[in-house]
Short mmCIF file of C-alpha atoms in Angstrom, two decimals:
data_model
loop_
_atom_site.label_atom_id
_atom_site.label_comp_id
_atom_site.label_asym_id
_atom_site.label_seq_id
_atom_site.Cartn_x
_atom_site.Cartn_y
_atom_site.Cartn_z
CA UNK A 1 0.00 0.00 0.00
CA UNK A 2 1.46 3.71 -0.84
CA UNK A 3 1.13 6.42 1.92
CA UNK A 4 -0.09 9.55 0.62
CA UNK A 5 3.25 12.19 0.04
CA UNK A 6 3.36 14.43 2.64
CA UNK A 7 3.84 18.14 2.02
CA UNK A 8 5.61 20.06 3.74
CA UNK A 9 5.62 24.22 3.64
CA UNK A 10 9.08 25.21 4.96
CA UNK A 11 9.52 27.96 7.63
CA UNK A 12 5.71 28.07 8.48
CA UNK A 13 5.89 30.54 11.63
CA UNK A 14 2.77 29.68 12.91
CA UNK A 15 2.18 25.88 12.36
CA UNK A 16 2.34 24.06 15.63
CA UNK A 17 3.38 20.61 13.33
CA UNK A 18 7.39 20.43 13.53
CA UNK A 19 7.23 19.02 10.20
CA UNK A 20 6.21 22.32 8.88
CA UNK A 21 9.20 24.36 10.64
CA UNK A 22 12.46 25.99 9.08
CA UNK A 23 15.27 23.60 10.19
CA UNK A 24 17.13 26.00 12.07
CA UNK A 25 13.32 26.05 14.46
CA UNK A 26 12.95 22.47 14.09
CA UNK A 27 16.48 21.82 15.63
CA UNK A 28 16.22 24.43 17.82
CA UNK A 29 13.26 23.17 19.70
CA UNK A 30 14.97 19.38 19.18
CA UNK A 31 18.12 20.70 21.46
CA UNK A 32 15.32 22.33 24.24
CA UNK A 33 13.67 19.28 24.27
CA UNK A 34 16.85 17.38 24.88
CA UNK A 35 17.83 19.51 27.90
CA UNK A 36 14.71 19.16 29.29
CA UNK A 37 14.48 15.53 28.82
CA UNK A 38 18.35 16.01 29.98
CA UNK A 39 16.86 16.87 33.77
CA UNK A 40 14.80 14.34 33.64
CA UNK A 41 17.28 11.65 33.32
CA UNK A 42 19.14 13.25 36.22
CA UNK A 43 15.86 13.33 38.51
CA UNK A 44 15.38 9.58 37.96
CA UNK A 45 19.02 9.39 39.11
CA UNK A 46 18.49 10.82 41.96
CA UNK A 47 15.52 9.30 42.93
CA UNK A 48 17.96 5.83 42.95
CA UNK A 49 20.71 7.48 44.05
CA UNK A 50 19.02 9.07 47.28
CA UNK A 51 18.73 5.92 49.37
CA UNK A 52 22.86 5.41 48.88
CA UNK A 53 23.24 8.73 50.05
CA UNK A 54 21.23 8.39 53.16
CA UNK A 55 22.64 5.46 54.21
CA UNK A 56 24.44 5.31 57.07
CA UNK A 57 22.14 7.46 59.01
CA UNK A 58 19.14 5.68 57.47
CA UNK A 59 20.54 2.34 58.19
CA UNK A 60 21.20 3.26 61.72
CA UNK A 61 17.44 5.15 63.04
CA UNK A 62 15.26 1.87 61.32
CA UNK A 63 18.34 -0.50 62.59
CA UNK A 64 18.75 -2.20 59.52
CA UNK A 65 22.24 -4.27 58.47
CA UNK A 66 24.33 -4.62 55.59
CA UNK A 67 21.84 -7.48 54.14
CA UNK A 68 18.65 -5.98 54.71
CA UNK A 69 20.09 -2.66 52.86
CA UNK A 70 21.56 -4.37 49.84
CA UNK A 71 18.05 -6.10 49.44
CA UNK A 72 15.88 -2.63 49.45
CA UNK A 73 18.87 -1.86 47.63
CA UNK A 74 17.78 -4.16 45.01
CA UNK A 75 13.95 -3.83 45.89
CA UNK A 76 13.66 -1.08 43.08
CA UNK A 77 14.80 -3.14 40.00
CA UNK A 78 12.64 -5.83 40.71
CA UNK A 79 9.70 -4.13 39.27
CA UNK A 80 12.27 -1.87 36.85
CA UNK A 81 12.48 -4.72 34.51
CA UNK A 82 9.43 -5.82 34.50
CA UNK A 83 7.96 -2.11 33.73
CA UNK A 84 9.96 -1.89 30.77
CA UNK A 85 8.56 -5.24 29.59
CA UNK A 86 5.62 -4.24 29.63
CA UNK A 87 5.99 -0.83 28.84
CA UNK A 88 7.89 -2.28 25.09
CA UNK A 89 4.39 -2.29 22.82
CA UNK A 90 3.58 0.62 24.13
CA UNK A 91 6.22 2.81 23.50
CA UNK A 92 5.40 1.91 20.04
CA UNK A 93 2.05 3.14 19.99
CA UNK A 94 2.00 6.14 22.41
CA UNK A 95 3.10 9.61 22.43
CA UNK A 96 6.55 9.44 24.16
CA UNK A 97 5.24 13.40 26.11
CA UNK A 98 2.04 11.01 27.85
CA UNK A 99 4.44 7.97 29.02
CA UNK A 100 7.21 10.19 30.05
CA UNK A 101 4.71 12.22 32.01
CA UNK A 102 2.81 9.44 33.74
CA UNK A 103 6.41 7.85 34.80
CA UNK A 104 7.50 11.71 36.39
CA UNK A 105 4.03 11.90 38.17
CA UNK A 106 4.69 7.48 39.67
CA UNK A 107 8.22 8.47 40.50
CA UNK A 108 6.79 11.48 42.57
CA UNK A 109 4.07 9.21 44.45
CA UNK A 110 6.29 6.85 45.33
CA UNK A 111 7.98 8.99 48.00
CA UNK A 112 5.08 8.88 49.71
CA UNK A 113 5.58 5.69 51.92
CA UNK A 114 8.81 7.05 53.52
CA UNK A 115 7.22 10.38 54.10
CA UNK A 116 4.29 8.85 56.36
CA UNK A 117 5.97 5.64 57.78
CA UNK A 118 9.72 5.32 58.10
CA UNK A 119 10.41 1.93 58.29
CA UNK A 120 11.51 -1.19 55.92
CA UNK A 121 8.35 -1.99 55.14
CA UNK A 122 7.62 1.71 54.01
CA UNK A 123 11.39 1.75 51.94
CA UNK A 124 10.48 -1.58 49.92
CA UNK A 125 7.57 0.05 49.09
CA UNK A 126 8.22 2.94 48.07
CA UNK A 127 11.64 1.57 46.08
CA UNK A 128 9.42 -1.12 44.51
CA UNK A 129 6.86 1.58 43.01
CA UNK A 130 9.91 3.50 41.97
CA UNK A 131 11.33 0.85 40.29
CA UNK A 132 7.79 0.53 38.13
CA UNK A 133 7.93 4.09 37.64
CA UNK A 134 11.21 4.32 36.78
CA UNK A 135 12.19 0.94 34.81
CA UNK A 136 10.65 2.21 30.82
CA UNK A 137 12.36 6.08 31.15
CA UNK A 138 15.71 5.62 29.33
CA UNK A 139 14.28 3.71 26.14
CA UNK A 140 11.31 5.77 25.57
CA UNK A 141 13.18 8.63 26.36
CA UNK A 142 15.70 7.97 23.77
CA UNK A 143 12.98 6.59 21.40
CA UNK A 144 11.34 10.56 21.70
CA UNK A 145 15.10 12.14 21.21
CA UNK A 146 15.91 10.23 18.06
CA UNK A 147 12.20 12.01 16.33
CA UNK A 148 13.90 15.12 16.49
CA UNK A 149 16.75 15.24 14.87
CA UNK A 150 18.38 13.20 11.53
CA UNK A 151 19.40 10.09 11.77
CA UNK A 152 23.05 11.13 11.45
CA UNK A 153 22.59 13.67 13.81
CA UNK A 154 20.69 12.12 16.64
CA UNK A 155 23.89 10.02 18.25
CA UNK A 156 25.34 13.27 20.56
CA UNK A 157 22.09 14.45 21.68
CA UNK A 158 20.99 11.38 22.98
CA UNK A 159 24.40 11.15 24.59
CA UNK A 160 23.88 14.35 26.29
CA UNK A 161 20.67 13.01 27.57
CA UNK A 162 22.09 10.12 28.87
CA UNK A 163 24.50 11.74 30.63
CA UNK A 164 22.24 12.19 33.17
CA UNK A 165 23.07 9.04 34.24
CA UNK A 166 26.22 11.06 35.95
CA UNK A 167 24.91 14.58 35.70
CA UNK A 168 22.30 13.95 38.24
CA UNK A 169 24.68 12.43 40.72
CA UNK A 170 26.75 15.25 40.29
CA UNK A 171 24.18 17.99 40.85
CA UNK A 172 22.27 16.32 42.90
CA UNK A 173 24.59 14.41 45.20
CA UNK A 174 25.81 17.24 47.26
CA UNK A 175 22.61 19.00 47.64
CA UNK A 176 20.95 15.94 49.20
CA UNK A 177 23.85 15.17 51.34
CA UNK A 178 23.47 18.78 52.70
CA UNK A 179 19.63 18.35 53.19
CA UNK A 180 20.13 14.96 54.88
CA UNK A 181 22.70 16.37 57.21
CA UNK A 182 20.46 19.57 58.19
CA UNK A 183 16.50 18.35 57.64
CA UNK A 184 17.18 14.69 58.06
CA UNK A 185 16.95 12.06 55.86
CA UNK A 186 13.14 11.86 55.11
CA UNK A 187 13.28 15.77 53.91
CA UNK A 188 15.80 14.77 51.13
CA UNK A 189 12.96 11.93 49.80
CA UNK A 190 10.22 14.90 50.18
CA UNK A 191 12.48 17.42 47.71
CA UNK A 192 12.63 14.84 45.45
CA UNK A 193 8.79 14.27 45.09
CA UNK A 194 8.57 18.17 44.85
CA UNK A 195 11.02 18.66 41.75
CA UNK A 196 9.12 15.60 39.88
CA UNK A 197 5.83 17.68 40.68
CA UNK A 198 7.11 20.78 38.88
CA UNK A 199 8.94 19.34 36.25
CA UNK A 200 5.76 17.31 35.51
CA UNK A 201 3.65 20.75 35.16
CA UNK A 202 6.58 22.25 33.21
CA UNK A 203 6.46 18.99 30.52
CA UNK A 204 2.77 19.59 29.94
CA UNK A 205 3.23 22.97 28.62
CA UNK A 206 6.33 22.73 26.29
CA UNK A 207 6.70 18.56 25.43
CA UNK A 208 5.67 17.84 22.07
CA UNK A 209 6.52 14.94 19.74
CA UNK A 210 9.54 15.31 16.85
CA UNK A 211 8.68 14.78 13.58
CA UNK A 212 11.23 11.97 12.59
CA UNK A 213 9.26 9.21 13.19
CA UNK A 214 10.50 7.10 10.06
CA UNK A 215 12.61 7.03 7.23
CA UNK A 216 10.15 8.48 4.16
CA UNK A 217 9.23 11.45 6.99
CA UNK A 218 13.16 12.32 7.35
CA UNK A 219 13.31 12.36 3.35
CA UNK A 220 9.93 14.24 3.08
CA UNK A 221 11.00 16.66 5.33
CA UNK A 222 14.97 17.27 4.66
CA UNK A 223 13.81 17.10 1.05
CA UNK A 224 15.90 14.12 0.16
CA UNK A 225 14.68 12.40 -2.94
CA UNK A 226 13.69 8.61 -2.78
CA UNK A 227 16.68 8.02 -5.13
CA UNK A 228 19.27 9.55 -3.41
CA UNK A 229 18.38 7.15 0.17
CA UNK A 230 20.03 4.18 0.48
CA UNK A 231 17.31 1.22 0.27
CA UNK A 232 16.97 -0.67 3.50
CA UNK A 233 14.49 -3.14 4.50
CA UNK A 234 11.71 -1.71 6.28
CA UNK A 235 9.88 -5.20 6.76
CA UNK A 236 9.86 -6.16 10.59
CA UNK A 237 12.19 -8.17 12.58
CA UNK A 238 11.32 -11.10 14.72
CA UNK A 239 12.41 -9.70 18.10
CA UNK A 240 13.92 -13.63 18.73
CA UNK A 241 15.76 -13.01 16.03
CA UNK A 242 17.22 -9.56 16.95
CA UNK A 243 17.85 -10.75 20.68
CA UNK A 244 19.84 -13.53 19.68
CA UNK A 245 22.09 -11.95 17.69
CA UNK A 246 25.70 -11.73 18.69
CA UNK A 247 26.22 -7.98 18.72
CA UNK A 248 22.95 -7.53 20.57
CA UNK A 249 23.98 -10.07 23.03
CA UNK A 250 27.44 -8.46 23.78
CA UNK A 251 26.32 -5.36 23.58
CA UNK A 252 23.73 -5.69 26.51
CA UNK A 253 25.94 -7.96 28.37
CA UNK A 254 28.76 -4.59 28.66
CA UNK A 255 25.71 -2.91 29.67
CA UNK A 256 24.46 -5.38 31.90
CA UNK A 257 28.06 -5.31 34.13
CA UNK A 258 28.15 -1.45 33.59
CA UNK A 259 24.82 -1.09 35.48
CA UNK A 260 25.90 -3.28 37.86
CA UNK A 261 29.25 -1.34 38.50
CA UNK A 262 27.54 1.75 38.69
CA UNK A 263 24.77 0.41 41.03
CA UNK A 264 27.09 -0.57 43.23
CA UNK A 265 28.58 2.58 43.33
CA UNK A 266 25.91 4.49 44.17
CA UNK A 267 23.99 2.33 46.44
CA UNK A 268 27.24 1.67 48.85
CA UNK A 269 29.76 4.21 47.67
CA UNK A 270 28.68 7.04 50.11
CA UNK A 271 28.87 4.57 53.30
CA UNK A 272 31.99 3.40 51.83
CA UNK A 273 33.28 6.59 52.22
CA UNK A 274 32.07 7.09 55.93
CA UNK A 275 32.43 3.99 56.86
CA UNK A 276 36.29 2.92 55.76
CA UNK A 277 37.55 6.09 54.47
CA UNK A 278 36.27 7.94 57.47
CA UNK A 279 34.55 10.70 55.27
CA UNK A 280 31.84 12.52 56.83
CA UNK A 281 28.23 12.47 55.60
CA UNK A 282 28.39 15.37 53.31
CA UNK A 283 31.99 14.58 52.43
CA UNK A 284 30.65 11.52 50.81
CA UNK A 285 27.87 13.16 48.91
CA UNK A 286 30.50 15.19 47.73
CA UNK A 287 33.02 12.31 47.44
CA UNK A 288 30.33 10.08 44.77
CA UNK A 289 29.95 13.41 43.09
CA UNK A 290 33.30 12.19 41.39
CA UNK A 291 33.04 9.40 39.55
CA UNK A 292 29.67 10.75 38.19
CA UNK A 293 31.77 13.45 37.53
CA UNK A 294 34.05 11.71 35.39
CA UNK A 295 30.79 9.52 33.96
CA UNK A 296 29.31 12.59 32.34
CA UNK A 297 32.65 13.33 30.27
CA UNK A 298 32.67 10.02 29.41
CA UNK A 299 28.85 9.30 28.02
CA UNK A 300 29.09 12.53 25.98
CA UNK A 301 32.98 12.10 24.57
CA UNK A 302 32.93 8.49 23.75
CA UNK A 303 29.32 8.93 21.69
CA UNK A 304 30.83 11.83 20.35
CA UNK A 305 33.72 9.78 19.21
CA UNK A 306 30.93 7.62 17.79
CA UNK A 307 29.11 9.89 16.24
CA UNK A 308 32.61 11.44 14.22
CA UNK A 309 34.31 8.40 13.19
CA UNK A 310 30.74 7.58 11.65
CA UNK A 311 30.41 10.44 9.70
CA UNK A 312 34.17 9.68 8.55
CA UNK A 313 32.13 6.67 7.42
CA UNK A 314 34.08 3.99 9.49
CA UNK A 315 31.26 0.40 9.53
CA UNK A 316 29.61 0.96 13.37
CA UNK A 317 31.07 -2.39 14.29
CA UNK A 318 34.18 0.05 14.88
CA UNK A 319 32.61 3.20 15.78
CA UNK A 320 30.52 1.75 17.78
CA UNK A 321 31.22 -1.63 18.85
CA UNK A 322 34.92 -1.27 19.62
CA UNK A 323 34.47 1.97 21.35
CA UNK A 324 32.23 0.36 23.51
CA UNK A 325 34.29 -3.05 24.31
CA UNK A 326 37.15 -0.81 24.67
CA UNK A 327 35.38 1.56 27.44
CA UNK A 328 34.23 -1.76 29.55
CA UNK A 329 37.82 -3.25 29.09
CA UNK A 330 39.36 -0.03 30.22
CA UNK A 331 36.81 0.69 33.37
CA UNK A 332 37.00 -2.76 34.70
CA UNK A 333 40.68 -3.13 34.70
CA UNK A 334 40.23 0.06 36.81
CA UNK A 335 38.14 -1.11 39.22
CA UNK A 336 40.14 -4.02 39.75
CA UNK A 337 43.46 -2.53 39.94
CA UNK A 338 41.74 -0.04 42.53
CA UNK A 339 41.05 -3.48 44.87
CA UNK A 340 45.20 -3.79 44.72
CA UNK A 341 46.57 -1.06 45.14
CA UNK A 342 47.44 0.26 49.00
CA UNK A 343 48.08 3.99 48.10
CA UNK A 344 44.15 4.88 48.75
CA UNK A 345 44.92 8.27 46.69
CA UNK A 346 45.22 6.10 43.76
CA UNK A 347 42.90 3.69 44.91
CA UNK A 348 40.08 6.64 44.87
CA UNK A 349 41.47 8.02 41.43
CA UNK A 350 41.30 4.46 39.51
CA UNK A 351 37.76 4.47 41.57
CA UNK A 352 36.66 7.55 39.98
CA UNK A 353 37.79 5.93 36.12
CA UNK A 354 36.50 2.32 36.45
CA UNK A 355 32.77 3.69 38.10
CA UNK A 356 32.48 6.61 35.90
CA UNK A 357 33.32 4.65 32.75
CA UNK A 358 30.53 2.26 33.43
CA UNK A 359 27.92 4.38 32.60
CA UNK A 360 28.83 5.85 29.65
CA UNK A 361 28.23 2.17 27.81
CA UNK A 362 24.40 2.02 28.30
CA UNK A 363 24.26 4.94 25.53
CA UNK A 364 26.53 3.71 22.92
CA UNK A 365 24.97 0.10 23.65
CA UNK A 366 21.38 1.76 23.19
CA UNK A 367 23.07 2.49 19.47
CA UNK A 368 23.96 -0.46 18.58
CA UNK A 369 20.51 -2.35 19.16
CA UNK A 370 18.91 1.01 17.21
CA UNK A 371 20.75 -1.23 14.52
CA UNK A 372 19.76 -3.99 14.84
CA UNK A 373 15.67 -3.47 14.09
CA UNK A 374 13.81 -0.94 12.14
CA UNK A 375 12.31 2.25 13.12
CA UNK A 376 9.03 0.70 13.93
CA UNK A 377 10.13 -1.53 16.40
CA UNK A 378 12.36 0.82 17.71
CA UNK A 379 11.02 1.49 21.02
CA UNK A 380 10.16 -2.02 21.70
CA UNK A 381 13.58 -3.13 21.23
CA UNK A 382 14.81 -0.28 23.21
CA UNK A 383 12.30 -1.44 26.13
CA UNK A 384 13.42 -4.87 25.94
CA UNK A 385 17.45 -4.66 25.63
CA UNK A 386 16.88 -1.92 29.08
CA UNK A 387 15.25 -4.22 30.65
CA UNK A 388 17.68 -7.14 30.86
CA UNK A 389 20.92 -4.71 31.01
CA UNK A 390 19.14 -2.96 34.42
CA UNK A 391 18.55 -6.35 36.08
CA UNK A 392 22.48 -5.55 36.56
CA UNK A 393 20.88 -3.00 39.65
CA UNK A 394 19.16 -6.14 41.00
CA UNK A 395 22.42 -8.42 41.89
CA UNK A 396 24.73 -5.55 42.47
CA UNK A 397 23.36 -3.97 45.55
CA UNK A 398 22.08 -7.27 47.04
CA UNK A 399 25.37 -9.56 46.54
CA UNK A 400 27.40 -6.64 47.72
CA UNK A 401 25.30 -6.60 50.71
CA UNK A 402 26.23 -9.89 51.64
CA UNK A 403 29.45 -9.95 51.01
CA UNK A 404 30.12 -6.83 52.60
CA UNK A 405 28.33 -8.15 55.61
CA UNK A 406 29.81 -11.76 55.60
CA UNK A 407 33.58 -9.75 55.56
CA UNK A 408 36.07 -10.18 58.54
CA UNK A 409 35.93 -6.23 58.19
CA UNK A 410 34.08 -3.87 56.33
CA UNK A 411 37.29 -3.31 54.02
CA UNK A 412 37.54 -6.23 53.12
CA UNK A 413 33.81 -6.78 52.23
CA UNK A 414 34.04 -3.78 50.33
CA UNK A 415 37.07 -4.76 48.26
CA UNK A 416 35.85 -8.09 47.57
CA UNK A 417 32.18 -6.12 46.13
CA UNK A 418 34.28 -4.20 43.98
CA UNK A 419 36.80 -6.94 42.90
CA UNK A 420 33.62 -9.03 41.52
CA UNK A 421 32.26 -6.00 39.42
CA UNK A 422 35.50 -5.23 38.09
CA UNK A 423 35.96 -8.55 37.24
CA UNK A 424 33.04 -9.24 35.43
CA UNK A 425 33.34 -5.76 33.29
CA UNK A 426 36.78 -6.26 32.73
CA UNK A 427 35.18 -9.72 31.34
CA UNK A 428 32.49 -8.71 29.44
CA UNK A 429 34.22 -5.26 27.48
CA UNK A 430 36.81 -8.05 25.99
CA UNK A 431 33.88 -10.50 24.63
CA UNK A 432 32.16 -7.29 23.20
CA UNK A 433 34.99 -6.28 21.53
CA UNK A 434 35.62 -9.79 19.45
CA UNK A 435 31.79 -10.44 18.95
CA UNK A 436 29.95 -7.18 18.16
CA UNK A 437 29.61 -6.58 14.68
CA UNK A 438 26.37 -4.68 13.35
CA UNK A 439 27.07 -5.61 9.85
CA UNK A 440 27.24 -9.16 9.98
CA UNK A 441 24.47 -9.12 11.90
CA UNK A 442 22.25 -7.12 10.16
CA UNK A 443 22.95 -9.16 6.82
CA UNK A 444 21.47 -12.12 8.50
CA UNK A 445 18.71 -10.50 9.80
CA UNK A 446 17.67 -8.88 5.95
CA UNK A 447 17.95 -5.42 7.71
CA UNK A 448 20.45 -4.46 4.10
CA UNK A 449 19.75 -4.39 0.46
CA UNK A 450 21.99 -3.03 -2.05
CA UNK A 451 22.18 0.60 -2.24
CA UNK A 452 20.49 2.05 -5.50
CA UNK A 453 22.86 3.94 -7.53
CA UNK A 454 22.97 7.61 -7.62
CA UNK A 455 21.45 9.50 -10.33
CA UNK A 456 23.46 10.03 -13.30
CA UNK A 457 22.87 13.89 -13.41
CA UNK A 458 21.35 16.53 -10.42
CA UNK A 459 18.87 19.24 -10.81
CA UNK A 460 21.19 22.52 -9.68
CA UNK A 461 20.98 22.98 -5.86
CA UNK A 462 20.12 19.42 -5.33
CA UNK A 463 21.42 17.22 -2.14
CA UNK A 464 24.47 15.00 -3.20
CA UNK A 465 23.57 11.25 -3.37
CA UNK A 466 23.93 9.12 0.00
CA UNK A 467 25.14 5.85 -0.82
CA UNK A 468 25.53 3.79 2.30
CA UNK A 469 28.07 1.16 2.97
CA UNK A 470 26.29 -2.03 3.36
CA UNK A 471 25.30 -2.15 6.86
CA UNK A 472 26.50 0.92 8.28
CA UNK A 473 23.77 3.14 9.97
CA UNK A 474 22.79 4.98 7.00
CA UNK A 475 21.74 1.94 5.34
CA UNK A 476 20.27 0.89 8.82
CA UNK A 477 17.84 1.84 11.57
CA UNK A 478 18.07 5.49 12.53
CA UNK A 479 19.96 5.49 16.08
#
């Protein structure tokens, strides 16, 4: 069946469609949408990151140990997975503004239980309904980045917005600390359900859709001609089919230990710091500030990297895949090395590398399964691949609860914790570099055709001919 051409008027001043904007508008309001989608991302962190924070003091009013923490701990991505799972066919058929909305507005409720009853009961529940709220936010967020902007061009902004990841640690990290150490550590849970509250009113008035939301809109509205786009399967995928393929695999696996890393750091980093360094409460909010730090340079310069050696035109299996088993070798060798070393200036300094690091994989890994499926199934494989590299959150907090509780000292548990993630990260960045390879992998699953050839002569003016390598993103899903 043929769609209907769309027509687009250029520059239209008053049109509220984005489709009908001058580009310089349309990209404008693409970058405003990505900063406020930007804060968002570093709420959510926030939200996670708070119970880390409040820790020790926390731990010791409701008398709860070591294994009882790293279980709440883990309480949250219980019902993160699962959300995403069942938020997948959805994110396919709503407006990214409603879901994003409705998750800002659960994430705000489920403060509530810790405001009225402070107690373990109250803190699973509240982390579980978090979890729900929280679990579907990165995929459907970067599903509603990637409709407003090129498919070339949409690789740093969603960086940006995933550096949130860090960002919010960083901005939000000391300020809670602070709270907690003047107000307590219920007020810091209450600020937090007050900022999702007014970013949620804020949303309502200025989110709107992007117009990119497949590959005949981006050359309807660029004004690319059908025969200058490369030709690219646009049947669907099985999602089997997509999930079992090696690059998709690896790719979520480096993901899967990155989460995990950075769990760990942010659910026992801060009582780390108090506990063995001897840091004091704020020192510590100040302390995790560091690594996230360090995270935030990371997420946006290694998808940056991305993003230029693909427009050299360098096959993603490089500019993506390596950069990304590369970043996992380098941050788990970090981590471990930290664990060996008995200067603790260094130890803190290879600290700050092999935590940062880790999050700055979940956005180039988010990339490479954009590959590996079409624009239509986009969201759902975004929701899917999410949900099993965020289970990471639900072993990391837990096992290092135990072992940090099993230790002869509190050192030593701590070291062992961060031996194991290091370990398996160190692990997993080597296996992504052999085995991820987009292009293979999106031969077998019929994602490539051959490229039709350019035109033999161009009207004046005209856009010069895009012929894509065979399986490189331009002949591939829009990431």
């Amino acid at each position: 069946m043929f769609e209907t051409p769309l027509t687009i008027t250029p520059g239209s001043a008053t049109s509220r469609d984005p489709r009908t904007w001058s580009r310089a508008k349309r990209n404008r309001y693409g970058w405003f949408m990505t900063f406020s989608l930007l804060f968002l991302m570093m709420l959510s962190w926030a939200d996670k990151a708070v119970l880390g924070i409040a820790a020790v003091p926390l731990m010791k009013e409701l008398g709860i140990t070591p294994e009882q923490f790293g279980l709440v701990g883990s309480a949250m991505f219980l019902t993160f997975g699962v959300a995403q799972l069942v938020a997948a066919p959805i994110a396919n058929r709503v407006s990214s503004k409603w879901i994003l909305l409705v998750l800002c507005l659960l994430w705000s409720v489920a403060q509530v239980p810790i405001l009225l009853f402070a107690s373990l009961p109250a803190l699973w529940a509240s982390r579980l309904l978090l979890g729900a709220g929280e679990g579907p936010l990165a995929p459907v967020l970067m599903h509603g980045i990637y409709k407003w902007f090129p498919e070339k061009k949409g690789a740093t902004p969603a960086a940006l917005a995933s550096s949130g990841v860090t960002l919010g640690i960083v901005a939000f990290a000391p300020v809670l600390a602070w709270v907690i150490g003047q107000f307590g550590w219920q007020t810091a849970f209450a600020v937090l359900a007050i900022v999702g509250l007014i970013w949620s009113v804020f949303w309502v008035i200025v989110g709107k859709e992007g117009p990119y939301t497949s590959r005949k809109a981006e050359q309807e509205i660029d004004g690319i001609a059908p025969k200058e786009a490369p030709v690219v399967a646009e049947a669907k995928v099985r999602y089997w089919r997509t999930i079992l393929s090696p690059s998709w695999i690896f790719a979520v696996l480096a993901s899967f230990f990155g989460y995990w890393t950075f769990t760990l750091a942010m659910s026992w980093g801060p009582a780390y710091f108090q506990n063995v360094l001897g840091f004091s409460g704020q020192q510590s909010g100040a302390m995790i500030a560091l690594p996230a730090a360090w995270g935030t340079i990371a997420t946006v310069g290694l998808s940056a990297l991305t993003q230029r050696l693909h427009l050299k035109g360098i096959p993603t299996r490089k500019a993506r895949g390596w950069v990304l088993g590369g970043a996992g070798t380098f941050a788990g060798a970090c981590l471990v090395a930290a664990t060996m070393t008995a200067s603790p200036v260094l130890s803190i300094v290879l600290m700050v590398f092999g935590f940062g690091t880790a999050p700055a994989l979940f956005a180039i890994t988010y990339l490479v399964v954009a590959e590996l499926t079409t624009i239509g199934q986009r969201g759902a494989n975004l929701s899917i691949a999410n949900a099993v590299l965020t289970t990471g959150g639900v072993f990391a907090p837990a096992v290092s609860g135990f072992l940090i509780g099993g230790a002869a000292t509190p050192a030593e548990g701590y070291r062992a914790a961060f031996a194991l993630a290091g370990g398996l990260l160190l692990t997993s960045g080597v296996l992504a570099l052999i085995f991820v390879n987009q292009q293979r992998d999106r031969r077998r699953l019929g994602l490539d055709t051959t490229a039709v050839p350019a035109a033999a002569s161009l009207p004046t003016g005209s856009a010069t001919p895009v012929v894509a390598e065979p399986g490189s993103l331009e002949a591939g899903t829009r990431a």
